[in-house]
Coordinates of C-alpha atoms in Angstrom, one line a residue:
Chain A
D259 CA 88.1 89.4 105.5
I260 CA 86.9 91.7 102.5
V261 CA 83.8 90.6 101.2
L262 CA 82.8 91.3 97.0
T263 CA 79.5 91.9 96.7
Q264 CA 78.4 91.4 92.8
S265 CA 75.0 92.7 91.5
P266 CA 72.8 92.0 89.8
A267 CA 72.5 88.2 90.1
T268 CA 71.3 87.3 87.0
L269 CA 71.9 89.5 83.8
S270 CA 69.6 88.8 80.8
L271 CA 70.4 90.0 77.8
S272 CA 70.2 89.3 73.9
P273 CA 73.5 89.0 71.8
G274 CA 74.5 92.1 70.3
E275 CA 73.7 94.3 73.5
R276 CA 75.9 95.6 76.3
A277 CA 76.8 93.9 79.0
T278 CA 77.5 95.9 82.4
L279 CA 78.2 94.0 85.8
S280 CA 79.2 95.8 88.9
C281 CA 81.4 94.4 91.9
R282 CA 81.6 96.3 95.4
A283 CA 84.0 95.4 98.0
S284 CA 83.8 96.1 101.7
Q285 CA 86.6 98.4 101.9
S286 CA 89.0 100.1 99.4
I287 CA 91.1 97.6 97.5
S288 CA 92.8 100.4 95.5
N289 CA 92.5 98.6 91.9
Y290 CA 93.5 95.2 93.2
L291 CA 90.5 93.4 91.6
G292 CA 90.0 91.1 88.7
W293 CA 87.2 89.3 86.8
F294 CA 86.7 85.8 85.7
Q295 CA 84.3 83.9 83.7
Q296 CA 83.0 80.5 84.1
K297 CA 80.9 78.2 81.9
P298 CA 79.8 75.2 83.1
G299 CA 82.2 72.6 83.7
Q300 CA 85.2 74.7 83.0
A301 CA 87.7 75.9 85.2
P302 CA 87.2 80.1 85.6
R303 CA 89.0 81.9 83.1
L304 CA 91.2 85.2 83.9
L305 CA 89.3 88.2 81.6
I306 CA 90.9 91.1 83.6
Y307 CA 93.4 92.2 86.3
D308 CA 94.3 94.7 88.5
A309 CA 90.9 96.4 87.8
S310 CA 91.4 97.1 84.2
N311 CA 94.5 95.0 82.4
R312 CA 93.3 92.5 79.7
A313 CA 94.5 89.1 80.5
T314 CA 96.7 87.2 77.8
G315 CA 94.1 86.9 74.7
I316 CA 90.9 88.1 75.9
P317 CA 89.0 90.2 73.0
A318 CA 88.7 93.8 73.4
R319 CA 85.0 93.8 74.2
F320 CA 85.9 93.0 77.6
S321 CA 86.8 96.0 79.7
G322 CA 87.1 96.8 83.4
S323 CA 86.9 99.5 85.5
G324 CA 86.9 101.2 88.6
S325 CA 88.9 101.4 91.9
G326 CA 88.6 101.8 95.8
T327 CA 85.3 100.0 96.7
D328 CA 83.1 100.1 93.3
F329 CA 84.4 98.2 90.1
T330 CA 82.9 97.4 86.7
L331 CA 82.9 94.5 84.1
T332 CA 81.4 95.8 80.6
I333 CA 81.1 93.8 77.6
S334 CA 80.3 95.9 75.3
S335 CA 78.9 93.8 72.4
L336 CA 77.8 90.1 73.5
E337 CA 78.7 87.2 71.5
P338 CA 77.2 84.0 71.9
E339 CA 80.1 82.6 73.9
D340 CA 80.1 85.4 76.5
F341 CA 77.0 83.8 78.2
A342 CA 78.7 82.6 81.7
V343 CA 79.1 83.2 84.6
Y344 CA 81.4 85.6 86.0
Y345 CA 82.9 86.3 89.4
C346 CA 85.0 89.2 90.7
Q347 CA 88.1 88.5 93.2
Q348 CA 90.6 90.8 95.2
R349 CA 94.0 90.2 96.1
S350 CA 94.6 93.6 98.3
N351 CA 94.4 90.8 101.3
W352 CA 94.8 87.6 102.4
P353 CA 92.4 85.7 102.1
L354 CA 91.8 86.1 98.6
T355 CA 87.9 86.4 97.9
F356 CA 85.5 86.0 95.3
G357 CA 82.3 87.8 94.6
G358 CA 79.1 85.2 94.4
G359 CA 79.0 85.7 90.4
T360 CA 76.4 87.2 88.3
K361 CA 75.1 84.8 85.1
V362 CA 74.7 86.5 82.0
E363 CA 72.0 85.1 79.8
I364 CA 70.2 84.9 76.8
K365 CA 67.0 86.9 76.8
Chain B
E694 CA 102.5 75.7 77.3
V695 CA 101.7 75.6 80.8
Q696 CA 99.7 72.5 82.1
L697 CA 98.4 71.4 85.4
L698 CA 96.8 68.3 86.1
E699 CA 95.1 67.5 89.3
S700 CA 94.6 63.9 91.0
G701 CA 93.4 62.1 94.2
G702 CA 90.2 63.4 94.4
G703 CA 87.5 60.7 95.3
L704 CA 84.5 59.5 97.7
V705 CA 85.9 60.0 101.6
Q706 CA 83.8 59.4 105.0
P707 CA 83.6 62.5 107.0
G708 CA 87.0 62.8 109.5
G709 CA 88.8 61.5 107.0
S710 CA 92.0 62.3 105.0
L711 CA 92.6 62.6 101.3
R712 CA 95.9 64.4 99.5
L713 CA 95.5 65.6 96.0
S714 CA 98.4 66.2 93.9
C715 CA 99.0 68.6 91.2
A716 CA 101.8 67.6 88.6
A717 CA 102.7 71.2 86.6
S718 CA 104.8 71.2 83.4
G719 CA 105.6 74.0 81.0
F720 CA 107.6 76.3 83.0
T721 CA 109.9 76.8 86.3
F722 CA 107.8 75.5 88.7
S723 CA 109.8 76.6 91.1
S724 CA 109.9 80.6 90.1
Y725 CA 106.0 80.9 90.5
A726 CA 103.3 80.8 93.6
L727 CA 100.7 78.5 93.3
S728 CA 97.3 78.2 94.9
W729 CA 94.3 76.1 95.2
F730 CA 90.7 77.1 94.7
R731 CA 87.7 74.8 95.4
Q732 CA 83.7 74.6 94.3
A733 CA 81.1 73.4 95.9
P734 CA 78.4 72.1 93.5
G735 CA 76.5 74.9 91.9
K736 CA 77.8 77.5 94.2
G737 CA 80.6 80.2 93.6
L738 CA 84.7 80.2 93.9
E739 CA 86.6 79.5 96.8
W740 CA 90.4 80.1 97.3
V741 CA 92.0 77.6 99.7
S742 CA 95.5 77.5 100.4
G743 CA 98.3 79.6 98.5
I744 CA 102.4 78.5 98.3
S745 CA 105.4 80.8 97.2
G746 CA 107.5 79.6 95.0
N747 CA 109.8 78.4 98.2
G748 CA 107.4 77.1 100.1
G749 CA 107.9 79.6 102.7
F750 CA 104.9 81.2 102.7
T751 CA 102.1 79.2 103.0
P752 CA 98.6 81.5 103.6
Y753 CA 95.2 79.5 104.6
A754 CA 91.8 80.2 104.6
D755 CA 90.1 80.1 107.4
S756 CA 87.9 77.3 106.5
V757 CA 90.4 74.9 106.3
K758 CA 93.1 76.3 108.8
G759 CA 94.5 73.8 110.8
R760 CA 92.5 70.9 109.0
F761 CA 94.6 71.0 105.5
T762 CA 98.0 71.7 104.5
I763 CA 99.7 73.1 101.5
S764 CA 103.0 72.0 100.3
R765 CA 105.2 71.6 97.0
D766 CA 108.1 69.3 95.7
N767 CA 110.2 71.6 93.3
S768 CA 112.4 68.4 92.1
K769 CA 108.8 67.0 91.2
N770 CA 107.1 70.1 89.8
T771 CA 104.0 68.7 92.1
L772 CA 101.7 70.7 94.5
Y773 CA 100.1 69.2 97.2
L774 CA 97.0 70.0 99.5
E775 CA 96.9 67.5 102.8
M776 CA 93.6 67.3 104.0
S777 CA 92.3 65.9 107.0
S778 CA 89.3 65.7 109.1
L779 CA 87.3 66.4 106.3
R780 CA 83.4 67.5 106.3
A781 CA 80.9 67.8 103.9
D782 CA 81.1 71.3 103.7
D783 CA 85.0 70.4 101.9
T784 CA 82.8 68.6 98.7
A785 CA 84.0 70.9 96.1
V786 CA 85.8 70.6 93.2
Y787 CA 89.5 71.9 94.0
Y788 CA 91.3 73.1 91.4
C789 CA 95.1 74.3 91.3
A790 CA 96.1 77.4 89.7
K791 CA 99.7 79.4 88.5
D792 CA 100.3 82.8 89.7
F793 CA 101.6 85.2 86.8
Y794 CA 101.7 88.3 88.2
Y795 CA 101.4 89.3 92.1
S796 CA 98.7 86.7 93.0
W797 CA 96.6 86.6 89.5
Y798 CA 95.8 83.0 88.5
I799 CA 95.8 82.7 84.7
D800 CA 96.3 79.0 84.3
W801 CA 94.3 76.7 85.9
G802 CA 93.9 73.0 86.3
Q803 CA 90.5 70.8 85.4
G804 CA 89.9 70.1 88.3
T805 CA 89.2 67.1 90.9
L806 CA 86.0 66.4 92.6
V807 CA 86.4 65.7 96.2
T808 CA 83.0 64.2 98.0
V809 CA 82.6 63.8 101.9
S810 CA 79.7 61.5 103.2
S811 CA 79.1 59.1 104.9

C-alpha cells in the first residue's frame, strides 16, 4: 500500500498568514494526489485533486503543487474558516490511502 | 443537488453483523462509482471499499476484506455495505461518497456511527 506522510502534525498560525502543508508518498504517484479539509462534526471536503486542480467552489487562496512523491498545499492568507484538519489522499493505486492529517490551529 | 443519506448504524456486539445503506438522489445513480469511507473517533480518514457504476468492480481495504461486502441497487438508487465479524476497531463514522472524476470524491453523506462493543 502507498503510505502518505503529512507534516507538520500541527501548524499554529494567525489569520492572514500563509500556511504550507506537506505530503510525502512512499513511492511515486505521479500527480494523483488530492487534499481534503475537515471540520469537527463534518464530512471531509475535497479542495484539490490531481495535485493542483481546485474543486468546484474552492477559493483561489487554496493551491496545490507537486508530483512524484512530494506535494504541497498552500493557503495564501488564512481566513478564520480555514482553521481545520487537512488530509492528503492518493488515487494512484488501490487501496486509496490518506495521510495522517495536519491540524491548522489558531495561534 | 446531490444528496447522500446514510443509515443503519448503531451499537453491535463484537462478532455481530450490520448493514449500512446510502440513499442517493440528484444524479444519475448508475453512472457513478461510489465508495465507503470511515473515521474512528478522534482518528483520520480510511477508505473502506468502492464499487463501479455497474457493480462489476469492487475493491476493498485489507482491513475489511472477507468481512465486508459492498453492493448497489441501481433501481433503488441505494448503496449498501454488509458488515460481518465486526471488531472493536471497526467502530467509526461511516461515510458514503460519490466519485466525480477518477476516484476523486467530492460529494459525501453526513455519516452514520457504528459502535462495536459488548
